[in-house]
Every structure is written in structure tokens, then in C-alpha cells.
Amino acid sequence: MVQLKNPDLIRSTPFVNGEWITSKSTKTFKVFDPATEELIIELPDQTREEIEYAIETCHIAYEKFKHTSPYERAKWLRNLYNLIIENVDDLAKIITWENGKCLTDAIGEIKYAASYFEWFAEEAKRIYGHTIQPQNQNNKVITYKQPIGVVGLLCPFNFPSAMGARKLAPAFAAGCTTILKPDFQTPLSSLALAYLAHEAGFPPGTFNVVLVSQASTPEMGLLFCESKIIKKISFTGSTPVGKLLMKQSSSTLKKLSMELGGNAPVIIFDDAKLDWAVEQAIASKFRSLGQTCVCANRIYVQAGVYEKFNQKFIEKVKHFKIGNGFEPGVTHACLINDRAILKVEDHFKDAVSKGAKVLIAGGKLPALGKNFYAPSVICDVTNDMKVVNEETFGPLGAIIKFETKEQVLHWCNDTPFGLASYVFSENLNNIWYMSEYLESGMVAVNTGIFTDAAMPFGGVKESGFGREGSMYGIDDYTVVKSITLGNIYHHA
Ligand SMILES: NC(=O)c1ccc[n+]([C@@H]2O[C@H](COP(=O)([O-])OP(=O)(O)OC[C@H]3O[C@@H](n4cnc5c(N)ncnc54)[C@H](O)[C@@H]3O)[C@@H](O)[C@H]2O)c1
Ligand SMILES: O=CCCC(=O)O
């Protein structure tokens, strides 16, 4: 049992309409520590009726909440930001416990999650419209942004706190009420967030957290999609699930935001600052052991620095300290489950069978636990390999040699995904050519870590649509109403 300064942050029931409710469900699901495999908690697998009730309370709350002043919403968001920062150590421990990531990364995630509440506390006051002159000189048009209504938030396991925060903050700022369903493996961070949101003054029904098992998730997903009350779903997760939700939402023509899978290329030109590029490529590839949607999946290195890059890259990977995320000094912890390891192994074996050269063999670390896996690094990777075409979402560094910028651009774009890309070069022509023509929602130049509440986060192609964070983030939670004022020059 992890010791917290504030034990109230650990909750074992759903949070609905401002209350911790006792589920009547006869079914439960278990949450395990992926590092020790020990049971953390057993939670109720809520019934369909209970989820419907939670949606209904969001609707009732919305009818009042939509009239609140943005200044009041900003105050609640700021309170929540302050409370998260006050509880940063406890909240980080909860993430490490249920997700496995290193405590330092978990602290980083909590501060990152908090930054969305701080950012949208300000943006709540900046929901602007336009004044437009239509053809008829006697009329004026003004646009007015209104909250879309009740929003369903569906979140993945890899950032148990930040992904929910990135949705809740703009939704609340816009005047929407929300119902969040966390991943069954990492629900405690969302419950802790609900606890703090309540303390921060969020009115009942503005932020509900419901709990369902893995087995009940598809039925709950369908319920969200077909609900006439929920006006929008914001989903972060894999592309196949995103496509399913989109199909299911057609009967209600629901507005959707889709933050889906990636297959990020990192491009290192001959003229890049090599040591910096190596360090940043490592950070991008191995943050949370490769379990981030923006992490480097394919590392393209220009021929002139290929051998040198590979050498420097593996030297750094050899110095990783793998262990339980709570242990001081550990740089890389465990993966979420054994399915994640199976995927890494599959991509590694596939690449080797097709001619990739093994620089570091990596592999399972059973002495540490079933979810521990030492990173592998391969080079001479080619376009026919799974690691180039699919998201590995794990600790496999795959390095590919390229000759020209035209060639690497073609390879980078030859994928259905388009989330993040990284370019390392000191030449402005290379930088601009790649930044303009890369088919991805986000391009990071000369840095491996770039996400921030102030920047628009989102993808193109099958990595989804919608933007989170930034001045655009609220737009996903509003509808534009146009109001035409007629006969305005008539003076009776
Ligand atoms: N673009 C982004 O911002 C972003 C951020 C983080 C993760 N991701 C992507 O998420 C994936 C990894 O996360 P994951 O394995 O949790 O993804 P996933 O798609 O398996 O699950 C995401 C969430 O959806 C739920 N879910 C699964 N099936 C559902 C259904 N039928 N109806 C409703 N909900 C359902 C899961 O329980 C989970 O809570 C990767 O592909 C990663 O790239 C994207
Ligand atoms: O996993 C995707 C989110 C990563 C981030 O926002 O930094």
C-alpha cells in the first residue's frame, strides 16, 4: 500500500453529482500495480442504469451551469490548479502505483495536467466571437460561442491524469458538464481528480467519474455514442477504437474529438547538432518506455552521421536504470501489461527476420516482474517491417538510414498516421521543407519534448482530429451561433 499525505485522494467508488456513490452492481474489477503485480483495489463495475443516471445528472447540472459566468468558472479552475500543485507528490504516487511509470515522470505528468487548468482558467475569459457585415447593409451578424452541452470523456492508461485534465479543463471553461470514463487499468488518478475538483468548488454534476471493467467498456462506449444527452465525445486512445466510436456515433451525429495513435518519425540530418539530437531522440523514444502517442517510432538518420548516431544512441540506452518506478535513480520502469510486451517482441522479431541489425537485444526481465522489459535497438530497418508501419508503443528503437530530404519526406508520409514528427537540423531549408510538407499535426524542430498547454495538440489523417490545449482547445467544446440583427438603421 502506497502511503499518501492525504489518504482521502484514494477513492473506491464512482463520483456522480457531487457524491461518492455506492454502486448496486454485483460485479467488480481489480486494479493491479503493473510493477509488483499486487492488487491495488477492487472497484465496482457499474451497471448500465447507473451510467445512464450519471449522464442524466450531467444534463440537469448543465441546465444551470451553462449560465455561470466565465469568471466564476475561471476561479474554480484556478482553485483546482492550486490544489493539484499542493498535492503533487501524492498524485504522482498514485500514477506510479497504477501505471508503473517512474515517480519523476509521474511528477512531471501531474504538473503537466495542472498546467491545463491554469491555462484554461485564463482562456475561459477569452471565448470571443466576431462581428460580420453581410451583403444586406441593414443587417449585422454577430457570432456567439456557446457550450456544446454534456460531454463524454474517454481516456487511455498512458497518462492517467493529464489526458483527462486536457479534456476536462477546456470543457469546464466553455461551460460544459462532463462524464469521464477512465481506463480500467488506471482509474485512481481520475477519482483523485474528481475529489480535488469537488474541493475546488466544481458544482455537482459538472464532473462525474464512472467506473467500468474492461469487459463492460464496449457496452458503455455504445451507450455514450447513442446517448441523446451527450452532445460530444472526446476520445484519446487507439485508432481502431476511435473508428468504432465514430461509426457508433453516426445515429446521433455527435460532435467528436479524436486524439488517436501515432507513428512519429524523427529525422536527423547530417548537419544536426549530433549529441543534442541523440539525447532528444532518446527522450522522445523512451519517455514512459515508449508508451506515448507522440513518441519516436521511426528514427531516420542521414547517411553521413548514421554510424556515429547509432553508436552514441546505444551508449545512452546502455546506461538506463530499469526498475520499480518508486525506486530512486530508476530511469525507466515497467510497461502497463504483458500485451504491451508481446507487441514490442513481435515488432522486434519481425524486423530481425527481415534483415534488421540488432544493436541492443533487450528483452524480458522476469527477475523484476512480468511487465519489465529492457529496451531493444535495431538499425538497417526497412520499409517492409512492422515497426515502420505500425505504432509499437514500447521500448524498441528502430533506426533507418536515408540519403536525401525528398526520400525521407516520402517515407515519413507513407503512413496512415499523422500525429507528431521531429526534425533535427541546423539548416533552415531542411527545417522549413520538412515542417511544411510533413503530414502531421505537430512538428518539433530540434527538440524531442515539446508538448505544452499553450500549444495546439492533435493529429491529421488517422491520428484523428480536434485540437487540445492552446487558444483553440475551447473551440472543440463550443458551437458557434450566428445572430443576425436586422433593420438596424431604421430609426422610428
Ligand atoms: N493522440 C493522443 O493524444 C493520444 C494520447 C495518448 C494515447 N494515445 C493513443 O492511445 C493508444 C494507447 O492507449 P490504449 O491502449 O489505452 O488505447 P485504447 O484505444 O485501447 O483505449 C483507450 C480507452 O478507450 C477505452 N475503450 C476501449 N474500447 C472501447 C469501446 N469500444 N468503447 C469505449 N471505450 C473503449 C479503453 O478502456 C480506454 O479507456 C495508442 O494508440 C496511443 O497512441 C493517443
Ligand atoms: O501520449 C500522448 C500525450 C503525450 C503528451 O501530451 O506529452
Coordinates of C-alpha atoms and ligand atoms in Angstrom, one line a residue:
M1 CA 0.0 0.0 0.0
V2 CA 1.4 3.3 -1.0
Q3 CA 1.5 5.9 1.8
L4 CA -0.1 9.3 1.0
K5 CA 0.0 12.5 3.0
N6 CA -3.7 12.9 2.0
P7 CA -5.2 9.3 2.1
D8 CA -8.6 10.8 1.0
L9 CA -7.2 11.0 -2.5
I10 CA -7.7 7.3 -2.9
R11 CA -11.3 6.6 -3.7
S12 CA -13.1 3.3 -4.3
T13 CA -16.5 4.4 -5.6
P14 CA -17.7 6.4 -8.6
F15 CA -18.2 10.1 -8.3
V16 CA -21.6 11.3 -9.5
N17 CA -23.5 14.5 -9.0
G18 CA -21.0 15.7 -6.3
E19 CA -21.2 12.5 -4.3
W20 CA -19.3 9.3 -3.8
I21 CA -21.9 6.8 -4.7
T22 CA -22.3 3.2 -3.7
S23 CA -22.8 1.1 -6.8
K24 CA -25.5 -1.6 -6.7
S25 CA -23.6 -3.6 -9.2
T26 CA -22.9 -7.2 -8.3
K27 CA -19.8 -7.1 -10.5
T28 CA -16.3 -5.6 -9.7
F29 CA -13.0 -5.3 -11.4
K30 CA -9.5 -5.3 -10.0
V31 CA -6.7 -2.8 -10.4
F32 CA -3.2 -4.1 -10.2
D33 CA 0.2 -2.5 -9.7
P34 CA 1.9 -3.3 -13.0
A35 CA 5.4 -3.3 -11.3
T36 CA 4.7 -5.7 -8.4
E37 CA 1.5 -7.3 -9.9
E38 CA -0.1 -6.8 -6.4
L39 CA -3.8 -5.9 -6.1
I40 CA -4.3 -2.2 -5.5
I41 CA -8.0 -2.1 -5.3
E42 CA -11.3 -3.7 -6.3
L43 CA -13.8 -1.3 -7.9
P44 CA -17.5 -1.6 -8.9
D45 CA -18.2 -2.4 -12.5
Q46 CA -21.2 -0.1 -12.8
T47 CA -24.5 -1.1 -14.3
R48 CA -26.0 0.4 -17.4
E49 CA -28.7 2.1 -15.3
E50 CA -26.1 3.7 -13.1
I51 CA -24.2 5.1 -16.1
E52 CA -27.5 6.4 -17.5
Y53 CA -28.2 8.1 -14.2
A54 CA -24.7 9.7 -14.2
I55 CA -25.3 11.1 -17.7
E56 CA -28.7 12.4 -16.6
T57 CA -27.2 14.3 -13.7
C58 CA -24.7 15.9 -16.0
H59 CA -27.7 17.1 -18.1
I60 CA -29.5 18.5 -15.1
A61 CA -26.4 20.2 -13.9
Y62 CA -25.7 21.6 -17.4
E63 CA -29.0 23.5 -17.5
K64 CA -27.8 25.6 -14.6
F65 CA -24.0 25.5 -15.3
K66 CA -24.3 26.9 -18.8
H67 CA -25.4 30.2 -17.3
T68 CA -22.4 30.6 -15.0
S69 CA -20.0 33.4 -15.6
P70 CA -16.7 32.6 -17.2
Y71 CA -15.1 34.5 -14.3
E72 CA -16.6 32.1 -11.9
R73 CA -15.6 29.1 -13.9
A74 CA -12.1 30.5 -14.1
K75 CA -12.0 30.8 -10.3
W76 CA -12.9 27.1 -9.9
L77 CA -10.3 26.1 -12.5
R78 CA -7.6 28.1 -10.7
N79 CA -8.6 26.6 -7.4
L80 CA -8.2 23.1 -8.9
Y81 CA -4.8 24.1 -10.3
N82 CA -3.7 25.2 -6.9
L83 CA -5.0 22.0 -5.2
I84 CA -3.3 19.8 -7.7
I85 CA 0.0 21.5 -7.2
E86 CA -0.4 21.3 -3.4
N87 CA -1.0 17.5 -3.7
V88 CA 1.6 16.9 -6.5
D89 CA 3.6 14.2 -4.5
D90 CA 0.5 12.2 -3.6
L91 CA -1.0 12.4 -7.1
A92 CA 2.3 11.4 -8.7
K93 CA 2.5 8.4 -6.3
I94 CA -1.0 7.3 -7.5
I95 CA 0.1 7.4 -11.1
T96 CA 3.3 5.4 -10.4
W97 CA 1.3 2.9 -8.5
E98 CA -1.4 2.2 -11.1
N99 CA 0.5 2.9 -14.3
G100 CA 4.1 1.9 -13.3
K101 CA 5.9 5.0 -14.8
C102 CA 8.9 6.4 -12.8
L103 CA 7.9 8.8 -10.0
T104 CA 9.9 11.6 -11.6
D105 CA 7.9 11.2 -14.8
A106 CA 4.7 11.0 -12.8
I107 CA 5.5 14.3 -11.0
G108 CA 6.1 15.7 -14.5
E109 CA 2.7 14.4 -15.6
I110 CA 0.9 16.0 -12.6
K111 CA 2.5 19.4 -13.2
Y112 CA 1.6 19.0 -16.9
A113 CA -2.0 18.1 -16.0
A114 CA -2.2 21.1 -13.6
S115 CA -1.0 23.4 -16.4
Y116 CA -4.2 22.7 -18.4
F117 CA -6.3 24.0 -15.5
E118 CA -4.1 27.1 -15.2
W119 CA -4.2 27.7 -18.9
F120 CA -8.0 27.3 -19.3
A121 CA -8.7 29.4 -16.2
E122 CA -7.4 32.2 -18.4
E123 CA -8.9 31.0 -21.7
A124 CA -12.4 30.8 -20.1
K125 CA -12.5 34.6 -20.2
R126 CA -11.5 34.7 -23.8
I127 CA -14.3 33.0 -25.7
Y128 CA -14.6 35.5 -28.5
G129 CA -17.0 35.9 -31.4
H130 CA -17.0 38.1 -34.5
T131 CA -19.0 41.0 -35.9
I132 CA -19.6 40.5 -39.6
Q133 CA -21.1 42.7 -42.3
P134 CA -23.4 40.6 -44.6
Q135 CA -24.5 41.8 -48.1
N136 CA -27.6 43.4 -46.8
Q137 CA -26.4 46.8 -45.4
N138 CA -29.3 47.0 -43.0
N139 CA -28.2 43.8 -41.2
K140 CA -25.3 42.9 -38.9
V141 CA -24.2 39.4 -38.0
I142 CA -22.5 38.6 -34.7
T143 CA -21.2 35.2 -33.8
Y144 CA -21.6 33.9 -30.3
K145 CA -19.9 30.7 -29.0
Q146 CA -22.0 28.6 -26.6
P147 CA -21.1 25.4 -24.7
I148 CA -22.0 22.3 -26.7
G149 CA -23.6 20.6 -23.6
V150 CA -22.9 17.4 -21.9
V151 CA -19.5 15.8 -22.9
G152 CA -18.3 12.3 -22.6
L153 CA -14.5 12.0 -21.9
L154 CA -12.8 8.7 -22.7
C155 CA -9.2 8.4 -21.6
P156 CA -6.3 5.9 -22.0
F157 CA -3.9 4.4 -19.5
N158 CA -0.7 6.0 -20.5
F159 CA -1.2 9.5 -19.0
P160 CA -3.9 8.7 -16.3
S161 CA -4.1 12.2 -15.1
A162 CA -3.0 14.5 -18.0
M163 CA -5.3 13.1 -20.7
G164 CA -8.4 13.7 -18.6
A165 CA -7.2 17.1 -17.5
R166 CA -6.6 18.1 -21.1
K167 CA -10.3 17.4 -21.8
L168 CA -11.9 18.5 -18.5
A169 CA -10.2 21.9 -18.3
P170 CA -11.4 23.3 -21.7
A171 CA -14.9 21.6 -21.4
F172 CA -15.5 23.2 -18.0
A173 CA -14.1 26.5 -19.1
A174 CA -16.5 26.5 -22.0
G175 CA -19.5 25.8 -19.7
C176 CA -20.0 22.1 -20.5
T177 CA -20.6 19.4 -17.9
T178 CA -18.7 16.2 -18.2
I179 CA -18.7 12.5 -17.6
L180 CA -15.3 10.8 -17.6
K181 CA -14.6 7.1 -18.0
P182 CA -11.0 6.3 -17.1
D183 CA -9.1 3.2 -18.4
F184 CA -9.9 0.2 -16.3
Q185 CA -6.2 -0.2 -15.5
T186 CA -5.7 3.4 -14.2
P187 CA -8.9 4.7 -12.7
L188 CA -7.5 6.0 -9.4
S189 CA -6.0 9.2 -10.9
S190 CA -9.3 10.2 -12.3
L191 CA -11.1 9.6 -9.0
A192 CA -8.4 11.7 -7.2
L193 CA -9.0 14.4 -9.7
A194 CA -12.8 14.3 -9.0
Y195 CA -12.0 14.6 -5.3
L196 CA -9.9 17.7 -5.8
A197 CA -12.4 19.2 -8.3
H198 CA -15.1 18.9 -5.7
E199 CA -12.8 20.5 -3.1
A200 CA -12.1 23.3 -5.7
G201 CA -15.8 24.0 -5.8
F202 CA -16.9 22.4 -9.1
P203 CA -20.7 22.3 -8.9
P204 CA -22.4 18.8 -8.5
G205 CA -22.8 17.1 -11.9
T206 CA -20.2 19.1 -13.7
F207 CA -17.6 16.4 -13.4
N208 CA -18.7 12.8 -13.0
V209 CA -16.4 9.8 -13.0
V210 CA -17.9 6.4 -13.8
L211 CA -16.2 3.1 -13.4
V212 CA -16.5 0.1 -15.7
S213 CA -14.4 -3.0 -16.3
Q214 CA -12.6 -3.9 -19.5
A215 CA -15.4 -6.4 -20.3
S216 CA -18.2 -3.7 -19.8
T217 CA -16.3 -1.0 -21.7
P218 CA -17.7 -1.7 -25.2
E219 CA -21.3 -1.6 -23.9
M220 CA -20.6 1.6 -22.0
G221 CA -18.9 3.1 -25.1
L222 CA -22.0 2.3 -27.2
L223 CA -24.2 3.9 -24.5
F224 CA -22.2 7.1 -24.7
C225 CA -22.3 7.2 -28.5
E226 CA -26.0 6.5 -28.7
S227 CA -27.0 8.9 -25.9
K228 CA -29.1 11.8 -27.0
I229 CA -28.0 13.7 -23.9
I230 CA -24.3 13.5 -24.6
K231 CA -23.6 16.1 -27.3
K232 CA -19.9 15.4 -27.8
I233 CA -17.4 12.7 -27.1
S234 CA -13.7 13.5 -26.7
F235 CA -11.7 10.3 -27.0
T236 CA -8.0 9.7 -26.5
G237 CA -6.8 6.2 -27.4
S238 CA -6.1 3.9 -30.3
T239 CA -7.2 4.5 -33.9
P240 CA -9.3 1.3 -34.2
V241 CA -11.3 2.2 -31.1
G242 CA -11.6 5.8 -32.4
K243 CA -13.0 4.5 -35.7
L244 CA -15.5 2.3 -33.8
L245 CA -16.7 5.2 -31.7
M246 CA -17.2 7.3 -34.8
K247 CA -19.3 4.6 -36.5
Q248 CA -21.4 4.2 -33.4
S249 CA -21.9 7.9 -33.1
S250 CA -23.5 8.3 -36.5
S251 CA -27.0 7.7 -35.2
T252 CA -26.8 10.8 -33.0
L253 CA -24.5 12.8 -35.3
K254 CA -22.4 13.6 -32.2
K255 CA -19.5 16.0 -32.4
L256 CA -16.3 14.1 -31.8
S257 CA -12.7 14.9 -30.9
M258 CA -10.3 12.1 -31.7
E259 CA -6.8 12.0 -30.3
L260 CA -5.6 8.7 -31.7
G261 CA -2.5 6.7 -32.4
G262 CA 0.8 7.9 -33.9
N263 CA 3.8 6.6 -35.8
A264 CA 6.2 9.6 -35.3
P265 CA 9.3 9.9 -37.4
V266 CA 12.4 11.5 -36.1
I267 CA 14.6 12.9 -38.9
I268 CA 18.2 13.6 -38.2
F269 CA 20.1 15.4 -40.9
D270 CA 23.9 15.4 -41.3
D271 CA 24.1 19.0 -40.2
A272 CA 22.2 18.4 -36.9
K273 CA 24.0 19.0 -33.6
L274 CA 24.5 15.3 -33.1
D275 CA 24.9 14.9 -29.3
W276 CA 21.8 17.0 -28.8
A277 CA 19.9 15.1 -31.4
V278 CA 20.8 11.8 -29.8
E279 CA 19.8 13.0 -26.3
Q280 CA 16.4 14.3 -27.6
A281 CA 15.7 11.2 -29.8
I282 CA 16.3 9.1 -26.6
A283 CA 13.9 11.3 -24.7
S284 CA 11.3 11.1 -27.3
K285 CA 11.6 7.4 -27.9
F286 CA 11.9 6.2 -24.3
R287 CA 9.7 8.5 -22.2
S288 CA 7.4 6.2 -20.3
L289 CA 9.2 3.4 -22.1
G290 CA 7.8 4.4 -25.5
Q291 CA 4.2 4.5 -24.3
T292 CA 3.3 7.9 -25.5
C293 CA 1.4 8.7 -28.6
V294 CA 4.0 11.2 -29.8
C295 CA 7.0 9.0 -29.1
A296 CA 9.6 8.3 -31.8
N297 CA 8.5 5.2 -33.7
R298 CA 10.9 5.5 -36.6
I299 CA 14.3 7.2 -36.4
Y300 CA 15.6 8.3 -39.8
V301 CA 19.3 9.3 -39.8
Q302 CA 21.1 10.7 -42.8
A303 CA 23.9 8.6 -44.2
G304 CA 26.8 11.0 -43.2
V305 CA 26.1 10.6 -39.5
Y306 CA 24.4 7.2 -39.4
E307 CA 27.2 5.1 -37.8
K308 CA 28.1 7.8 -35.3
F309 CA 24.5 8.4 -34.3
N310 CA 23.9 4.7 -33.8
Q311 CA 27.0 4.4 -31.6
K312 CA 26.1 7.4 -29.4
F313 CA 22.4 6.3 -29.2
I314 CA 23.2 2.8 -27.9
E315 CA 25.8 4.1 -25.4
K316 CA 23.0 6.1 -23.8
V317 CA 20.5 3.3 -23.8
K318 CA 23.0 1.0 -22.1
H319 CA 23.0 3.4 -19.2
F320 CA 19.3 3.2 -18.5
K321 CA 18.5 2.0 -14.9
I322 CA 15.4 -0.2 -15.1
G323 CA 13.4 -0.9 -12.0
N324 CA 10.4 -0.2 -9.9
G325 CA 9.2 3.4 -10.7
F326 CA 9.3 4.2 -7.0
E327 CA 13.0 3.4 -6.6
P328 CA 15.3 6.4 -6.6
G329 CA 17.7 6.5 -9.5
V330 CA 15.5 4.4 -11.7
T331 CA 15.3 6.0 -15.1
H332 CA 12.9 3.6 -16.8
A333 CA 10.2 1.4 -15.2
C334 CA 7.8 -1.2 -16.4
L335 CA 5.2 -1.4 -19.2
I336 CA 1.5 -1.5 -18.5
N337 CA 0.8 -5.2 -19.2
D338 CA 2.1 -8.2 -21.0
R339 CA 0.2 -7.4 -24.2
A340 CA 2.4 -4.4 -24.5
I341 CA 5.5 -6.6 -24.3
L342 CA 4.1 -9.0 -26.8
K343 CA 3.8 -6.2 -29.3
V344 CA 7.3 -5.0 -28.8
E345 CA 8.6 -8.5 -29.2
D346 CA 6.5 -9.1 -32.3
H347 CA 7.9 -5.9 -33.9
F348 CA 11.5 -6.8 -32.9
K349 CA 11.3 -10.4 -34.3
D350 CA 9.6 -9.3 -37.5
A351 CA 12.3 -6.7 -38.1
V352 CA 15.2 -9.1 -37.4
S353 CA 13.6 -11.8 -39.6
K354 CA 13.6 -9.2 -42.5
G355 CA 17.2 -8.2 -42.0
A356 CA 17.4 -5.5 -39.3
K357 CA 20.7 -5.5 -37.4
V358 CA 20.4 -5.8 -33.6
L359 CA 22.4 -3.2 -31.7
I360 CA 20.9 -4.0 -28.3
A361 CA 18.8 -7.1 -27.9
G362 CA 16.9 -6.0 -24.8
G363 CA 14.1 -8.4 -23.8
K364 CA 12.1 -9.5 -20.8
L365 CA 13.4 -9.0 -17.2
P366 CA 11.5 -11.7 -15.2
A367 CA 13.6 -11.1 -12.1
L368 CA 12.0 -7.6 -11.9
G369 CA 8.5 -8.8 -12.8
K370 CA 6.4 -9.8 -15.8
N371 CA 5.9 -6.3 -17.1
F372 CA 9.6 -5.3 -17.2
Y373 CA 11.3 -5.2 -20.5
A374 CA 14.8 -3.9 -21.3
P375 CA 14.8 -1.7 -24.4
S376 CA 16.0 -3.0 -27.8
V377 CA 17.7 -1.0 -30.5
I378 CA 17.9 -2.1 -34.2
C379 CA 19.3 -0.4 -37.3
D380 CA 19.2 -1.0 -41.0
V381 CA 15.4 -1.1 -40.7
T382 CA 13.5 -1.1 -43.9
N383 CA 10.0 0.0 -45.0
D384 CA 8.5 -3.5 -45.2
M385 CA 8.9 -4.0 -41.4
K386 CA 6.0 -3.8 -38.9
V387 CA 8.0 -1.3 -36.8
V388 CA 7.9 1.2 -39.7
N389 CA 4.2 0.7 -40.4
E390 CA 2.6 0.2 -37.0
E391 CA 2.7 2.0 -33.7
T392 CA 5.0 -0.1 -31.4
F393 CA 4.0 1.8 -28.2
G394 CA 7.0 0.3 -26.4
P395 CA 10.8 0.4 -25.9
L396 CA 12.1 -0.5 -29.4
G397 CA 14.4 2.0 -31.0
A398 CA 14.3 1.5 -34.8
I399 CA 16.9 3.3 -36.9
I400 CA 16.7 3.8 -40.7
K401 CA 19.4 5.3 -43.0
F402 CA 18.3 7.9 -45.6
E403 CA 20.2 9.9 -48.3
T404 CA 18.1 12.9 -49.3
K405 CA 15.4 15.1 -47.8
E406 CA 12.9 14.2 -50.6
Q407 CA 13.4 10.5 -49.9
V408 CA 12.9 10.8 -46.2
L409 CA 9.9 13.0 -46.6
H410 CA 8.3 10.4 -48.8
W411 CA 9.0 7.7 -46.3
C412 CA 7.8 9.7 -43.3
N413 CA 4.4 10.5 -45.0
D414 CA 3.9 6.9 -46.3
T415 CA 1.7 6.0 -43.3
P416 CA -2.0 6.4 -42.4
F417 CA -0.9 8.2 -39.2
G418 CA -0.1 11.9 -38.8
L419 CA 0.4 12.9 -35.2
A420 CA 3.9 14.2 -34.4
S421 CA 7.2 14.5 -36.3
Y422 CA 10.6 15.6 -35.2
V423 CA 13.3 17.3 -37.3
F424 CA 16.9 17.8 -36.3
S425 CA 19.0 20.1 -38.5
E426 CA 20.8 23.4 -38.4
N427 CA 19.8 24.2 -42.0
L428 CA 16.8 26.4 -42.3
N429 CA 15.9 25.0 -45.8
N430 CA 15.8 21.4 -44.4
I431 CA 13.8 22.6 -41.4
W432 CA 11.3 24.5 -43.4
Y433 CA 10.9 21.9 -46.2
M434 CA 10.2 19.2 -43.6
S435 CA 8.0 21.4 -41.4
E436 CA 5.8 22.4 -44.3
Y437 CA 5.5 19.1 -46.1
L438 CA 5.4 16.5 -43.2
E439 CA 1.8 15.2 -42.9
S440 CA 1.4 15.5 -39.2
G441 CA -0.5 17.7 -36.8
M442 CA 2.6 18.7 -34.9
V443 CA 6.3 19.1 -35.9
A444 CA 9.0 19.6 -33.3
V445 CA 12.2 21.1 -34.6
N446 CA 15.5 20.4 -32.7
T447 CA 13.6 19.1 -29.6
G448 CA 12.3 15.7 -28.5
I449 CA 9.9 17.1 -25.8
F450 CA 7.5 19.7 -27.0
T451 CA 4.0 19.3 -25.5
D452 CA 2.7 22.2 -23.5
A453 CA -0.8 23.5 -22.5
A454 CA -0.1 26.6 -24.7
M455 CA 0.3 24.6 -27.9
P456 CA -2.4 23.0 -30.0
F457 CA -2.1 19.3 -29.7
G458 CA -3.7 17.0 -32.3
G459 CA -3.3 15.0 -35.4
V460 CA -4.2 14.6 -39.0
K461 CA -5.1 11.6 -41.1
E462 CA -5.9 8.5 -39.0
S463 CA -4.3 10.1 -35.9
G464 CA -7.6 12.0 -35.5
F465 CA -9.0 15.5 -35.4
G466 CA -9.7 18.2 -33.0
R467 CA -7.1 20.2 -31.0
E468 CA -6.5 20.1 -27.3
G469 CA -4.8 22.9 -25.3
S470 CA -3.9 26.3 -26.6
M471 CA -6.2 29.1 -27.7
Y472 CA -8.0 26.6 -30.0
G473 CA -8.8 24.0 -27.3
I474 CA -12.1 25.5 -26.1
D475 CA -13.4 25.5 -29.7
D476 CA -13.9 21.8 -29.5
Y477 CA -16.4 22.3 -26.7
T478 CA -18.4 25.2 -28.2
V479 CA -20.9 25.7 -31.0
V480 CA -20.9 28.9 -33.0
K481 CA -24.3 30.6 -33.1
S482 CA -24.7 33.3 -35.7
I483 CA -27.2 36.1 -34.7
T484 CA -28.4 38.4 -37.5
L485 CA -29.6 41.8 -36.4
G486 CA -32.0 43.2 -39.0
N487 CA -33.3 46.6 -39.9
I488 CA -30.7 48.2 -37.6
Y489 CA -30.6 51.6 -39.4
H490 CA -34.4 52.0 -39.0
H491 CA -35.0 55.0 -36.7
A492 CA -38.6 55.0 -35.8
Ligands
LIG1 N1 -3.4 11.4 -29.8 C1 -3.3 11.4 -28.4 O1 -3.4 12.5 -27.8 C2 -3.0 10.2 -27.7 C3 -2.6 10.3 -26.3 C4 -2.4 9.1 -25.6 C5 -2.6 7.9 -26.2 N2 -3.0 7.8 -27.5 C6 -3.1 6.5 -28.1 O2 -3.8 5.6 -27.3 C7 -3.3 4.3 -27.5 C8 -2.9 3.6 -26.3 O3 -3.9 3.7 -25.3 P1 -4.9 2.5 -25.0 O4 -4.2 1.2 -25.2 O5 -5.5 2.7 -23.7 O6 -5.9 2.7 -26.2 P2 -7.4 2.0 -26.4 O7 -7.9 2.6 -27.6 O8 -7.3 0.6 -26.3 O9 -8.2 2.5 -25.1 C9 -8.4 3.9 -24.8 C10 -9.6 4.0 -23.9 O10 -10.8 3.6 -24.6 C11 -11.4 2.6 -23.9 N3 -12.1 1.7 -24.9 C12 -11.7 0.6 -25.5 N4 -12.6 0.1 -26.3 C13 -13.7 0.9 -26.1 C14 -15.0 1.0 -26.7 N5 -15.5 0.0 -27.5 N6 -15.9 2.0 -26.3 C15 -15.4 2.9 -25.5 N7 -14.2 3.0 -24.9 C16 -13.4 2.0 -25.3 C17 -10.3 1.9 -23.1 O11 -10.9 1.2 -22.0 C18 -9.5 3.1 -22.7 O12 -10.1 3.7 -21.6 C19 -2.2 4.4 -28.5 O13 -2.6 4.2 -29.8 C20 -1.8 5.9 -28.3 O14 -1.1 6.4 -29.4 C21 -3.2 8.9 -28.2
LIG2 O1 0.5 10.1 -25.1 C1 0.3 11.2 -25.6 C2 0.3 12.5 -24.9 C3 1.8 13.0 -24.7 C4 1.9 14.4 -24.3 O2 0.9 15.1 -24.2 O3 3.0 14.8 -24.0

